[in-house]
Amino acid sequence: DTTCPLVRKAHTALAQLVAAGYPPVIIGQASHVEVRGLAGDFPQAEILLHVGEISSLRCHPKIGIVSQTTQPITKVHELVRCIRERFPESEVVFRDTVCQPTKDRQAAMEKLCRENDVVIVVGGKHSNNTRQLVLTAQALGVRAQQVEQAADLQPEWFHQADRVGLTAGTSTLEETVAEVQA
């Protein structure tokens, strides 16, 4: 079994919530393989990614929430807060299943954006944590580009940039980051 231990933690947390009688809610992208795996184990789970989707949740006396491991924790906390507001009579239990490397990279991205004009994020096109890093930089007003390899770099990205930051998604190989840096 080569399942990431942090993804396994999300499955275990959701299983414990369901066993304790909490109808499950998963915060994440419904099409993402990790969320599909959680929902496959718990087909009664309701999945949401945006605040606007909370209105479609059914009311239950108890609600158990986990998150896709690569979601930004600030977004997850906001959704949990909104679910609690929508169902004030419900006992809402949230198990934080966002992985620590994702949290660390998101926090580091904020610092990187304060110090750089452009940020390059190295990672796979389909990597959610890579995509979230790019979105975080853009939300902070910094030009950000995602690349899978050094050959993807475009010279025009660096025009009028004095400082360039570099980061990577959690599963990106160090050799690939070093190649992009060089």
mmCIF file of N, CA and C in Angstrom, residues 24-156:
data_model
loop_
_atom_site.group_PDB
_atom_site.id
_atom_site.type_symbol
_atom_site.label_atom_id
_atom_site.label_comp_id
_atom_site.label_asym_id
_atom_site.label_seq_id
_atom_site.Cartn_x
_atom_site.Cartn_y
_atom_site.Cartn_z
ATOM 1 N N PRO A 24 -21.116 12.612 6.979
ATOM 2 C CA PRO A 24 -19.844 13.184 6.527
ATOM 3 C C PRO A 24 -19.968 14.292 5.487
ATOM 4 N N VAL A 25 -19.097 15.284 5.653
ATOM 5 C CA VAL A 25 -18.916 16.354 4.678
ATOM 6 C C VAL A 25 -17.431 16.408 4.351
ATOM 7 N N ILE A 26 -17.124 16.451 3.068
ATOM 8 C CA ILE A 26 -15.740 16.540 2.608
ATOM 9 C C ILE A 26 -15.560 17.891 1.927
ATOM 10 N N ILE A 27 -14.574 18.651 2.392
ATOM 11 C CA ILE A 27 -14.226 19.907 1.729
ATOM 12 C C ILE A 27 -13.120 19.594 0.730
ATOM 13 N N GLY A 28 -13.409 19.787 -0.551
ATOM 14 C CA GLY A 28 -12.414 19.494 -1.571
ATOM 15 C C GLY A 28 -13.024 19.466 -2.954
ATOM 16 N N GLN A 29 -12.179 19.197 -3.924
ATOM 17 C CA GLN A 29 -12.605 19.119 -5.325
ATOM 18 C C GLN A 29 -13.185 17.737 -5.586
ATOM 19 N N ALA A 30 -14.456 17.677 -5.950
ATOM 20 C CA ALA A 30 -15.136 16.395 -6.143
ATOM 21 C C ALA A 30 -14.421 15.499 -7.150
ATOM 22 N N SER A 31 -13.774 16.083 -8.143
ATOM 23 C CA SER A 31 -13.115 15.283 -9.182
ATOM 24 C C SER A 31 -11.699 14.850 -8.797
ATOM 25 N N HIS A 32 -11.156 15.361 -7.700
ATOM 26 C CA HIS A 32 -9.798 15.028 -7.296
ATOM 27 C C HIS A 32 -9.752 13.581 -6.804
ATOM 28 N N VAL A 33 -8.697 12.870 -7.161
ATOM 29 C CA VAL A 33 -8.595 11.450 -6.841
ATOM 30 C C VAL A 33 -8.697 11.200 -5.332
ATOM 31 N N GLU A 34 -8.134 12.065 -4.537
ATOM 32 C CA GLU A 34 -8.202 11.889 -3.081
ATOM 33 C C GLU A 34 -9.644 11.995 -2.579
ATOM 34 N N VAL A 35 -10.371 12.988 -3.060
ATOM 35 C CA VAL A 35 -11.768 13.174 -2.657
ATOM 36 C C VAL A 35 -12.624 12.037 -3.193
ATOM 37 N N ARG A 36 -12.336 11.613 -4.417
ATOM 38 C CA ARG A 36 -13.079 10.471 -4.973
ATOM 39 C C ARG A 36 -12.863 9.232 -4.125
ATOM 40 N N GLY A 37 -11.637 9.066 -3.606
ATOM 41 C CA GLY A 37 -11.359 7.932 -2.729
ATOM 42 C C GLY A 37 -12.132 8.006 -1.426
ATOM 43 N N LEU A 38 -12.173 9.194 -0.829
ATOM 44 C CA LEU A 38 -12.941 9.377 0.406
ATOM 45 C C LEU A 38 -14.421 9.107 0.159
ATOM 46 N N ALA A 39 -14.955 9.684 -0.909
ATOM 47 C CA ALA A 39 -16.364 9.508 -1.223
ATOM 48 C C ALA A 39 -16.667 8.066 -1.632
ATOM 49 N N GLY A 40 -15.680 7.389 -2.203
ATOM 50 C CA GLY A 40 -15.869 5.985 -2.547
ATOM 51 C C GLY A 40 -16.024 5.125 -1.305
ATOM 52 N N ASP A 41 -15.278 5.463 -0.255
ATOM 53 C CA ASP A 41 -15.405 4.746 1.016
ATOM 54 C C ASP A 41 -16.668 5.145 1.762
ATOM 55 N N PHE A 42 -17.120 6.377 1.555
ATOM 56 C CA PHE A 42 -18.282 6.915 2.262
ATOM 57 C C PHE A 42 -19.209 7.603 1.253
ATOM 58 N N PRO A 43 -19.949 6.813 0.475
ATOM 59 C CA PRO A 43 -20.754 7.384 -0.604
ATOM 60 C C PRO A 43 -21.849 8.342 -0.119
ATOM 61 N N GLN A 44 -22.171 8.306 1.149
ATOM 62 C CA GLN A 44 -23.182 9.234 1.672
ATOM 63 C C GLN A 44 -22.587 10.619 1.935
ATOM 64 N N ALA A 45 -21.288 10.776 1.758
ATOM 65 C CA ALA A 45 -20.630 12.062 2.027
ATOM 66 C C ALA A 45 -21.101 13.139 1.066
ATOM 67 N N GLU A 46 -21.269 14.331 1.618
ATOM 68 C CA GLU A 46 -21.557 15.511 0.801
ATOM 69 C C GLU A 46 -20.224 16.226 0.582
ATOM 70 N N ILE A 47 -19.995 16.680 -0.643
ATOM 71 C CA ILE A 47 -18.719 17.303 -1.019
ATOM 72 C C ILE A 47 -18.980 18.748 -1.405
ATOM 73 N N LEU A 48 -18.120 19.629 -0.899
ATOM 74 C CA LEU A 48 -18.228 21.025 -1.288
ATOM 75 C C LEU A 48 -16.849 21.655 -1.341
ATOM 76 N N LEU A 49 -16.752 22.708 -2.133
ATOM 77 C CA LEU A 49 -15.483 23.418 -2.301
ATOM 78 C C LEU A 49 -15.634 24.923 -2.096
ATOM 79 N N HIS A 50 -16.850 25.438 -2.280
ATOM 80 C CA HIS A 50 -17.072 26.880 -2.215
ATOM 81 C C HIS A 50 -18.200 27.208 -1.240
ATOM 82 N N VAL A 51 -18.142 28.380 -0.668
ATOM 83 C CA VAL A 51 -19.153 28.831 0.284
ATOM 84 C C VAL A 51 -20.548 28.730 -0.312
ATOM 85 N N GLY A 52 -20.698 29.066 -1.584
ATOM 86 C CA GLY A 52 -22.001 29.018 -2.235
ATOM 87 C C GLY A 52 -22.629 27.631 -2.271
ATOM 88 N N GLU A 53 -21.825 26.597 -2.089
ATOM 89 C CA GLU A 53 -22.338 25.228 -2.126
ATOM 90 C C GLU A 53 -22.908 24.787 -0.776
ATOM 91 N N ILE A 54 -22.672 25.559 0.268
ATOM 92 C CA ILE A 54 -23.153 25.188 1.602
ATOM 93 C C ILE A 54 -24.672 25.131 1.637
ATOM 94 N N SER A 55 -25.316 25.956 0.851
ATOM 95 C CA SER A 55 -26.787 25.967 0.840
ATOM 96 C C SER A 55 -27.370 24.626 0.392
ATOM 97 N N SER A 56 -26.577 23.816 -0.313
ATOM 98 C CA SER A 56 -27.081 22.515 -0.761
ATOM 99 C C SER A 56 -26.909 21.415 0.297
ATOM 100 N N LEU A 57 -26.188 21.706 1.383
ATOM 101 C CA LEU A 57 -26.010 20.710 2.438
ATOM 102 C C LEU A 57 -27.327 20.457 3.150
ATOM 103 N N ARG A 58 -27.533 19.196 3.527
ATOM 104 C CA ARG A 58 -28.723 18.838 4.301
ATOM 105 C C ARG A 58 -28.449 19.068 5.786
ATOM 106 N N CYS A 59 -29.468 19.455 6.499
ATOM 107 C CA CYS A 59 -29.351 19.678 7.939
ATOM 108 C C CYS A 59 -29.380 18.338 8.669
ATOM 109 N N HIS A 60 -28.467 18.164 9.598
ATOM 110 C CA HIS A 60 -28.409 16.980 10.455
ATOM 111 C C HIS A 60 -28.116 17.466 11.877
ATOM 112 N N PRO A 61 -28.512 16.705 12.878
ATOM 113 C CA PRO A 61 -28.175 17.102 14.249
ATOM 114 C C PRO A 61 -26.661 17.098 14.494
ATOM 115 N N LYS A 62 -25.964 16.240 13.744
ATOM 116 C CA LYS A 62 -24.504 16.147 13.844
ATOM 117 C C LYS A 62 -23.931 16.202 12.434
ATOM 118 N N ILE A 63 -22.785 16.874 12.279
ATOM 119 C CA ILE A 63 -22.107 16.949 10.981
ATOM 120 C C ILE A 63 -20.618 16.752 11.234
ATOM 121 N N GLY A 64 -20.003 15.830 10.492
ATOM 122 C CA GLY A 64 -18.562 15.579 10.606
ATOM 123 C C GLY A 64 -17.854 16.024 9.343
ATOM 124 N N ILE A 65 -16.805 16.820 9.513
ATOM 125 C CA ILE A 65 -16.129 17.426 8.365
ATOM 126 C C ILE A 65 -14.652 17.043 8.341
ATOM 127 N N VAL A 66 -14.173 16.672 7.156
ATOM 128 C CA VAL A 66 -12.738 16.531 6.869
ATOM 129 C C VAL A 66 -12.463 17.311 5.591
ATOM 130 N N SER A 67 -11.183 17.450 5.280
ATOM 131 C CA SER A 67 -10.812 18.192 4.082
ATOM 132 C C SER A 67 -9.820 17.396 3.247
ATOM 133 N N GLN A 68 -9.874 17.647 1.968
ATOM 134 C CA GLN A 68 -8.814 17.193 1.068
ATOM 135 C C GLN A 68 -7.501 17.726 1.646
ATOM 136 N N THR A 69 -6.469 16.925 1.655
ATOM 137 C CA THR A 69 -5.223 17.281 2.342
ATOM 138 C C THR A 69 -4.504 18.477 1.739
ATOM 139 N N THR A 70 -4.834 18.835 0.495
ATOM 140 C CA THR A 70 -4.100 19.908 -0.182
ATOM 141 C C THR A 70 -4.892 21.206 -0.301
ATOM 142 N N GLN A 71 -5.959 21.345 0.433
ATOM 143 C CA GLN A 71 -6.724 22.592 0.411
ATOM 144 C C GLN A 71 -6.040 23.622 1.320
ATOM 145 N N PRO A 72 -6.104 24.900 0.965
ATOM 146 C CA PRO A 72 -5.555 25.927 1.854
ATOM 147 C C PRO A 72 -6.336 25.947 3.170
ATOM 148 N N ILE A 73 -5.628 25.896 4.286
ATOM 149 C CA ILE A 73 -6.284 25.797 5.582
ATOM 150 C C ILE A 73 -7.174 27.003 5.864
ATOM 151 N N THR A 74 -6.806 28.178 5.384
ATOM 152 C CA THR A 74 -7.654 29.352 5.618
ATOM 153 C C THR A 74 -9.016 29.188 4.929
ATOM 154 N N LYS A 75 -8.998 28.623 3.737
ATOM 155 C CA LYS A 75 -10.246 28.366 3.010
ATOM 156 C C LYS A 75 -11.082 27.331 3.754
ATOM 157 N N VAL A 76 -10.433 26.282 4.242
ATOM 158 C CA VAL A 76 -11.132 25.226 4.973
ATOM 159 C C VAL A 76 -11.775 25.800 6.237
ATOM 160 N N HIS A 77 -11.015 26.592 7.000
ATOM 161 C CA HIS A 77 -11.559 27.185 8.219
ATOM 162 C C HIS A 77 -12.759 28.086 7.916
ATOM 163 N N GLU A 78 -12.694 28.831 6.814
ATOM 164 C CA GLU A 78 -13.804 29.695 6.422
ATOM 165 C C GLU A 78 -15.049 28.868 6.100
ATOM 166 N N LEU A 79 -14.873 27.773 5.382
ATOM 167 C CA LEU A 79 -16.013 26.912 5.050
ATOM 168 C C LEU A 79 -16.610 26.278 6.303
ATOM 169 N N VAL A 80 -15.765 25.821 7.213
ATOM 170 C CA VAL A 80 -16.260 25.233 8.463
ATOM 171 C C VAL A 80 -17.045 26.287 9.254
ATOM 172 N N ARG A 81 -16.514 27.491 9.321
ATOM 173 C CA ARG A 81 -17.208 28.584 10.026
ATOM 174 C C ARG A 81 -18.589 28.825 9.411
ATOM 175 N N CYS A 82 -18.650 28.848 8.093
ATOM 176 C CA CYS A 82 -19.919 29.092 7.396
ATOM 177 C C CYS A 82 -20.904 27.941 7.604
ATOM 178 N N ILE A 83 -20.414 26.716 7.655
ATOM 179 C CA ILE A 83 -21.289 25.563 7.921
ATOM 180 C C ILE A 83 -21.858 25.683 9.331
ATOM 181 N N ARG A 84 -21.028 26.065 10.281
ATOM 182 C CA ARG A 84 -21.510 26.242 11.660
ATOM 183 C C ARG A 84 -22.561 27.346 11.737
ATOM 184 N N GLU A 85 -22.351 28.415 10.974
ATOM 185 C CA GLU A 85 -23.338 29.505 10.943
ATOM 186 C C GLU A 85 -24.656 29.044 10.323
ATOM 187 N N ARG A 86 -24.552 28.262 9.258
ATOM 188 C CA ARG A 86 -25.760 27.794 8.555
ATOM 189 C C ARG A 86 -26.553 26.814 9.406
ATOM 190 N N PHE A 87 -25.869 26.029 10.238
ATOM 191 C CA PHE A 87 -26.527 25.013 11.059
ATOM 192 C C PHE A 87 -26.181 25.228 12.538
ATOM 193 N N PRO A 88 -26.660 26.316 13.126
ATOM 194 C CA PRO A 88 -26.277 26.633 14.507
ATOM 195 C C PRO A 88 -26.757 25.609 15.532
ATOM 196 N N GLU A 89 -27.790 24.847 15.204
ATOM 197 C CA GLU A 89 -28.319 23.845 16.138
ATOM 198 C C GLU A 89 -27.587 22.504 16.011
ATOM 199 N N SER A 90 -26.787 22.368 14.972
ATOM 200 C CA SER A 90 -26.074 21.105 14.742
ATOM 201 C C SER A 90 -24.758 21.077 15.502
ATOM 202 N N GLU A 91 -24.372 19.880 15.889
ATOM 203 C CA GLU A 91 -23.042 19.671 16.462
ATOM 204 C C GLU A 91 -22.095 19.429 15.284
ATOM 205 N N VAL A 92 -21.275 20.416 14.988
ATOM 206 C CA VAL A 92 -20.365 20.332 13.845
ATOM 207 C C VAL A 92 -18.963 20.028 14.374
ATOM 208 N N VAL A 93 -18.426 18.895 13.924
ATOM 209 C CA VAL A 93 -17.083 18.494 14.325
ATOM 210 C C VAL A 93 -16.188 18.512 13.096
ATOM 211 N N PHE A 94 -15.089 19.226 13.204
ATOM 212 C CA PHE A 94 -14.115 19.318 12.107
ATOM 213 C C PHE A 94 -12.830 18.630 12.530
ATOM 214 N N ARG A 95 -12.374 17.707 11.711
ATOM 215 C CA ARG A 95 -11.067 17.066 11.905
ATOM 216 C C ARG A 95 -10.134 17.659 10.854
ATOM 217 N N ASP A 96 -9.106 18.343 11.309
ATOM 218 C CA ASP A 96 -8.158 18.996 10.402
ATOM 219 C C ASP A 96 -7.293 17.941 9.728
ATOM 220 N N THR A 97 -7.559 17.717 8.449
ATOM 221 C CA THR A 97 -6.809 16.719 7.685
ATOM 222 C C THR A 97 -5.949 17.354 6.599
ATOM 223 N N VAL A 98 -5.820 18.685 6.626
ATOM 224 C CA VAL A 98 -4.911 19.350 5.687
ATOM 225 C C VAL A 98 -3.497 19.014 6.137
ATOM 226 N N CYS A 99 -2.679 18.515 5.221
ATOM 227 C CA CYS A 99 -1.348 18.053 5.620
ATOM 228 C C CYS A 99 -0.433 19.230 5.980
ATOM 229 N N GLN A 100 0.467 18.957 6.924
ATOM 230 C CA GLN A 100 1.368 20.000 7.413
ATOM 231 C C GLN A 100 2.262 20.565 6.304
ATOM 232 N N PRO A 101 2.790 19.743 5.407
ATOM 233 C CA PRO A 101 3.579 20.333 4.318
ATOM 234 C C PRO A 101 2.780 21.344 3.483
ATOM 235 N N THR A 102 1.501 21.083 3.260
ATOM 236 C CA THR A 102 0.661 22.032 2.529
ATOM 237 C C THR A 102 0.522 23.322 3.317
ATOM 238 N N LYS A 103 0.254 23.204 4.606
ATOM 239 C CA LYS A 103 0.131 24.389 5.467
ATOM 240 C C LYS A 103 1.435 25.192 5.464
ATOM 241 N N ASP A 104 2.556 24.478 5.592
ATOM 242 C CA ASP A 104 3.859 25.152 5.631
ATOM 243 C C ASP A 104 4.141 25.884 4.323
ATOM 244 N N ARG A 105 3.829 25.255 3.200
ATOM 245 C CA ARG A 105 4.092 25.868 1.900
ATOM 246 C C ARG A 105 3.200 27.081 1.665
ATOM 247 N N GLN A 106 1.950 27.004 2.111
ATOM 248 C CA GLN A 106 1.056 28.155 1.965
ATOM 249 C C GLN A 106 1.564 29.332 2.799
ATOM 250 N N ALA A 107 2.001 29.063 4.031
ATOM 251 C CA ALA A 107 2.531 30.130 4.890
ATOM 252 C C ALA A 107 3.818 30.709 4.294
ATOM 253 N N ALA A 108 4.671 29.853 3.771
ATOM 254 C CA ALA A 108 5.919 30.318 3.163
ATOM 255 C C ALA A 108 5.639 31.147 1.909
ATOM 256 N N MET A 109 4.573 30.801 1.195
ATOM 257 C CA MET A 109 4.224 31.543 -0.015
ATOM 258 C C MET A 109 3.899 32.996 0.319
ATOM 259 N N GLU A 110 3.241 33.218 1.434
ATOM 260 C CA GLU A 110 2.912 34.592 1.822
ATOM 261 C C GLU A 110 4.186 35.406 2.011
ATOM 262 N N LYS A 111 5.187 34.824 2.656
ATOM 263 C CA LYS A 111 6.471 35.510 2.859
ATOM 264 C C LYS A 111 7.171 35.714 1.514
ATOM 265 N N LEU A 112 7.165 34.697 0.686
ATOM 266 C CA LEU A 112 7.803 34.769 -0.628
ATOM 267 C C LEU A 112 7.193 35.904 -1.460
ATOM 268 N N CYS A 113 5.889 36.073 -1.352
ATOM 269 C CA CYS A 113 5.208 37.120 -2.121
ATOM 270 C C CYS A 113 5.560 38.520 -1.624
ATOM 271 N N ARG A 114 5.819 38.656 -0.345
ATOM 272 C CA ARG A 114 6.205 39.969 0.185
ATOM 273 C C ARG A 114 7.593 40.376 -0.299
ATOM 274 N N GLU A 115 8.412 39.405 -0.670
ATOM 275 C CA GLU A 115 9.809 39.663 -0.997
ATOM 276 C C GLU A 115 10.132 39.610 -2.483
ATOM 277 N N ASN A 116 9.162 39.253 -3.331
ATOM 278 C CA ASN A 116 9.456 39.039 -4.750
ATOM 279 C C ASN A 116 8.400 39.656 -5.656
ATOM 280 N N ASP A 117 8.831 39.950 -6.882
ATOM 281 C CA ASP A 117 7.935 40.516 -7.891
ATOM 282 C C ASP A 117 7.219 39.436 -8.689
ATOM 283 N N VAL A 118 7.871 38.312 -8.840
ATOM 284 C CA VAL A 118 7.353 37.170 -9.592
ATOM 285 C C VAL A 118 7.656 35.919 -8.780
ATOM 286 N N VAL A 119 6.739 34.961 -8.810
ATOM 287 C CA VAL A 119 6.974 33.681 -8.145
ATOM 288 C C VAL A 119 6.750 32.561 -9.156
ATOM 289 N N ILE A 120 7.699 31.655 -9.210
ATOM 290 C CA ILE A 120 7.588 30.463 -10.047
ATOM 291 C C ILE A 120 7.270 29.295 -9.124
ATOM 292 N N VAL A 121 6.224 28.546 -9.469
ATOM 293 C CA VAL A 121 5.823 27.383 -8.685
ATOM 294 C C VAL A 121 6.049 26.147 -9.554
ATOM 295 N N VAL A 122 6.889 25.252 -9.078
ATOM 296 C CA VAL A 122 7.221 24.042 -9.821
ATOM 297 C C VAL A 122 6.318 22.903 -9.341
ATOM 298 N N GLY A 123 5.666 22.251 -10.280
ATOM 299 C CA GLY A 123 4.816 21.118 -9.917
ATOM 300 C C GLY A 123 3.950 20.695 -11.076
ATOM 301 N N GLY A 124 3.329 19.556 -10.919
ATOM 302 C CA GLY A 124 2.497 18.978 -11.967
ATOM 303 C C GLY A 124 1.269 19.809 -12.286
ATOM 304 N N LYS A 125 0.856 19.765 -13.549
ATOM 305 C CA LYS A 125 -0.319 20.518 -14.004
ATOM 306 C C LYS A 125 -1.578 20.133 -13.246
ATOM 307 N N HIS A 126 -1.653 18.909 -12.788
ATOM 308 C CA HIS A 126 -2.853 18.419 -12.120
ATOM 309 C C HIS A 126 -2.702 18.387 -10.607
ATOM 310 N N SER A 127 -1.616 18.940 -10.089
ATOM 311 C CA SER A 127 -1.368 18.947 -8.645
ATOM 312 C C SER A 127 -2.176 20.054 -7.983
ATOM 313 N N ASN A 128 -3.067 19.674 -7.070
ATOM 314 C CA ASN A 128 -3.882 20.681 -6.400
ATOM 315 C C ASN A 128 -3.043 21.605 -5.530
ATOM 316 N N ASN A 129 -2.066 21.060 -4.780
ATOM 317 C CA ASN A 129 -1.307 21.953 -3.913
ATOM 318 C C ASN A 129 -0.455 22.918 -4.726
ATOM 319 N N THR A 130 0.021 22.508 -5.901
ATOM 320 C CA THR A 130 0.750 23.412 -6.783
ATOM 321 C C THR A 130 -0.183 24.526 -7.266
ATOM 322 N N ARG A 131 -1.361 24.148 -7.714
ATOM 323 C CA ARG A 131 -2.352 25.119 -8.191
ATOM 324 C C ARG A 131 -2.723 26.089 -7.064
ATOM 325 N N GLN A 132 -2.895 25.582 -5.852
ATOM 326 C CA GLN A 132 -3.258 26.446 -4.725
ATOM 327 C C GLN A 132 -2.146 27.444 -4.403
ATOM 328 N N LEU A 133 -0.898 27.041 -4.556
ATOM 329 C CA LEU A 133 0.210 27.975 -4.331
ATOM 330 C C LEU A 133 0.166 29.118 -5.341
ATOM 331 N N VAL A 134 -0.091 28.793 -6.593
ATOM 332 C CA VAL A 134 -0.199 29.822 -7.636
ATOM 333 C C VAL A 134 -1.358 30.769 -7.318
ATOM 334 N N LEU A 135 -2.489 30.208 -6.941
ATOM 335 C CA LEU A 135 -3.657 31.033 -6.620
ATOM 336 C C LEU A 135 -3.399 31.932 -5.410
ATOM 337 N N THR A 136 -2.681 31.415 -4.422
ATOM 338 C CA THR A 136 -2.341 32.216 -3.246
ATOM 339 C C THR A 136 -1.493 33.410 -3.656
ATOM 340 N N ALA A 137 -0.462 33.173 -4.470
ATOM 341 C CA ALA A 137 0.409 34.266 -4.919
ATOM 342 C C ALA A 137 -0.396 35.300 -5.704
ATOM 343 N N GLN A 138 -1.235 34.846 -6.599
ATOM 344 C CA GLN A 138 -2.033 35.762 -7.406
ATOM 345 C C GLN A 138 -2.997 36.567 -6.530
ATOM 346 N N ALA A 139 -3.580 35.925 -5.530
ATOM 347 C CA ALA A 139 -4.484 36.629 -4.620
ATOM 348 C C ALA A 139 -3.741 37.699 -3.819
ATOM 349 N N LEU A 140 -2.449 37.496 -3.605
ATOM 350 C CA LEU A 140 -1.633 38.469 -2.895
ATOM 351 C C LEU A 140 -1.070 39.533 -3.834
ATOM 352 N N GLY A 141 -1.455 39.471 -5.102
ATOM 353 C CA GLY A 141 -1.056 40.498 -6.061
ATOM 354 C C GLY A 141 0.302 40.294 -6.697
ATOM 355 N N VAL A 142 0.823 39.091 -6.629
ATOM 356 C CA VAL A 142 2.132 38.797 -7.214
ATOM 357 C C VAL A 142 1.932 37.960 -8.470
ATOM 358 N N ARG A 143 2.697 38.293 -9.499
ATOM 359 C CA ARG A 143 2.651 37.482 -10.713
ATOM 360 C C ARG A 143 3.214 36.104 -10.374
ATOM 361 N N ALA A 144 2.465 35.076 -10.722
ATOM 362 C CA ALA A 144 2.899 33.712 -10.423
ATOM 363 C C ALA A 144 2.676 32.839 -11.645
ATOM 364 N N GLN A 145 3.634 31.963 -11.873
ATOM 365 C CA GLN A 145 3.560 31.038 -13.000
ATOM 366 C C GLN A 145 3.863 29.632 -12.504
ATOM 367 N N GLN A 146 3.157 28.670 -13.043
ATOM 368 C CA GLN A 146 3.381 27.267 -12.711
ATOM 369 C C GLN A 146 4.147 26.614 -13.848
ATOM 370 N N VAL A 147 5.175 25.856 -13.517
ATOM 371 C CA VAL A 147 5.937 25.107 -14.516
ATOM 372 C C VAL A 147 6.132 23.671 -14.027
ATOM 373 N N GLU A 148 6.267 22.759 -14.965
ATOM 374 C CA GLU A 148 6.593 21.376 -14.616
ATOM 375 C C GLU A 148 8.090 21.118 -14.721
ATOM 376 N N GLN A 149 8.759 21.923 -15.553
ATOM 377 C CA GLN A 149 10.194 21.738 -15.778
ATOM 378 C C GLN A 149 10.807 23.045 -16.272
ATOM 379 N N ALA A 150 12.120 23.102 -16.313
ATOM 380 C CA ALA A 150 12.812 24.330 -16.713
ATOM 381 C C ALA A 150 12.430 24.774 -18.125
ATOM 382 N N ALA A 151 12.172 23.840 -19.003
ATOM 383 C CA ALA A 151 11.820 24.176 -20.389
ATOM 384 C C ALA A 151 10.514 24.961 -20.493
ATOM 385 N N ASP A 152 9.703 24.952 -19.434
ATOM 386 C CA ASP A 152 8.435 25.679 -19.449
ATOM 387 C C ASP A 152 8.599 27.170 -19.155
ATOM 388 N N LEU A 153 9.762 27.577 -18.673
ATOM 389 C CA LEU A 153 9.993 28.983 -18.320
ATOM 390 C C LEU A 153 9.922 29.873 -19.556
ATOM 391 N N GLN A 154 9.308 31.052 -19.406
ATOM 392 C CA GLN A 154 9.173 32.008 -20.492
ATOM 393 C C GLN A 154 9.895 33.303 -20.104
ATOM 394 N N PRO A 155 10.829 33.781 -20.918
ATOM 395 C CA PRO A 155 11.593 34.988 -20.575
ATOM 396 C C PRO A 155 10.721 36.197 -20.250
ATOM 397 N N GLU A 156 9.585 36.351 -20.921
ATOM 398 C CA GLU A 156 8.746 37.531 -20.691
ATOM 399 C C GLU A 156 8.158 37.583 -19.275
#
